[in-house]
PDB file of C-alpha atoms in Angstrom:
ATOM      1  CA  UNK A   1     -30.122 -58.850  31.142  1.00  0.00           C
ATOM      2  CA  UNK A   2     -31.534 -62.141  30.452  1.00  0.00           C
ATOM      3  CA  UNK A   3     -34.093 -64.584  32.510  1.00  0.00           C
ATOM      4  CA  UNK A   4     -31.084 -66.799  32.203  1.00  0.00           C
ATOM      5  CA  UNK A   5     -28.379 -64.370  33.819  1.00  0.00           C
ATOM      6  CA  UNK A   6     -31.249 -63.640  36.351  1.00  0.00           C
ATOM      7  CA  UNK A   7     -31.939 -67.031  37.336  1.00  0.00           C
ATOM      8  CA  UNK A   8     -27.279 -67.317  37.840  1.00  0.00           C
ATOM      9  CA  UNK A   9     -27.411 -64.348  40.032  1.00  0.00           C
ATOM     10  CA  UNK A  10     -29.940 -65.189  42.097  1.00  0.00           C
ATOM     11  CA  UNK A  11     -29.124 -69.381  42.607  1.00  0.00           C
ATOM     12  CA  UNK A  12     -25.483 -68.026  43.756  1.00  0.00           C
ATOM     13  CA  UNK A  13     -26.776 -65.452  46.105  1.00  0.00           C
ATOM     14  CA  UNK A  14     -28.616 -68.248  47.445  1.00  0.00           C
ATOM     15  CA  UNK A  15     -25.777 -70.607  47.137  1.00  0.00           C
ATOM     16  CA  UNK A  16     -24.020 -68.059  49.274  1.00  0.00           C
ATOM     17  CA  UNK A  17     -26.503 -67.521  51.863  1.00  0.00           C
ATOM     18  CA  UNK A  18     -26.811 -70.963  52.586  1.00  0.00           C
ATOM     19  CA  UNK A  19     -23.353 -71.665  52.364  1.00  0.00           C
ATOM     20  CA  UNK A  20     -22.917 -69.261  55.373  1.00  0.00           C
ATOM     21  CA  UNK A  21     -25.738 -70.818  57.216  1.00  0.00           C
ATOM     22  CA  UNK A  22     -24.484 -74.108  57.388  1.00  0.00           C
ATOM     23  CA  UNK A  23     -21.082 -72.905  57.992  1.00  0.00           C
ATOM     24  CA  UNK A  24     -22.852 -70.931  61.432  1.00  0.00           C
ATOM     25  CA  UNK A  25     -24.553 -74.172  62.284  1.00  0.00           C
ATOM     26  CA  UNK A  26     -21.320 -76.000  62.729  1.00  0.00           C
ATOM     27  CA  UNK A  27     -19.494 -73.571  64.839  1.00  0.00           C
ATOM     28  CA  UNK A  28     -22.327 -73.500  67.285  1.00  0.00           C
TER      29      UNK A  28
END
């Protein structure tokens, strides 16, 4: 696996987490 594959995975784990964070923010 590449640095570039890597550096994917990790931005949309990230892009996930805070994707569900600001989706908890508005409910509350």
């Amino acid at each position: 696996m590449s640095m570039k594959e890597m550096k994917t995975r990790v931005r949309a784990r990230l892009g996930k987490k805070a994707l569900t964070l600001t989706l908890n923010s508005r409910k509350e």
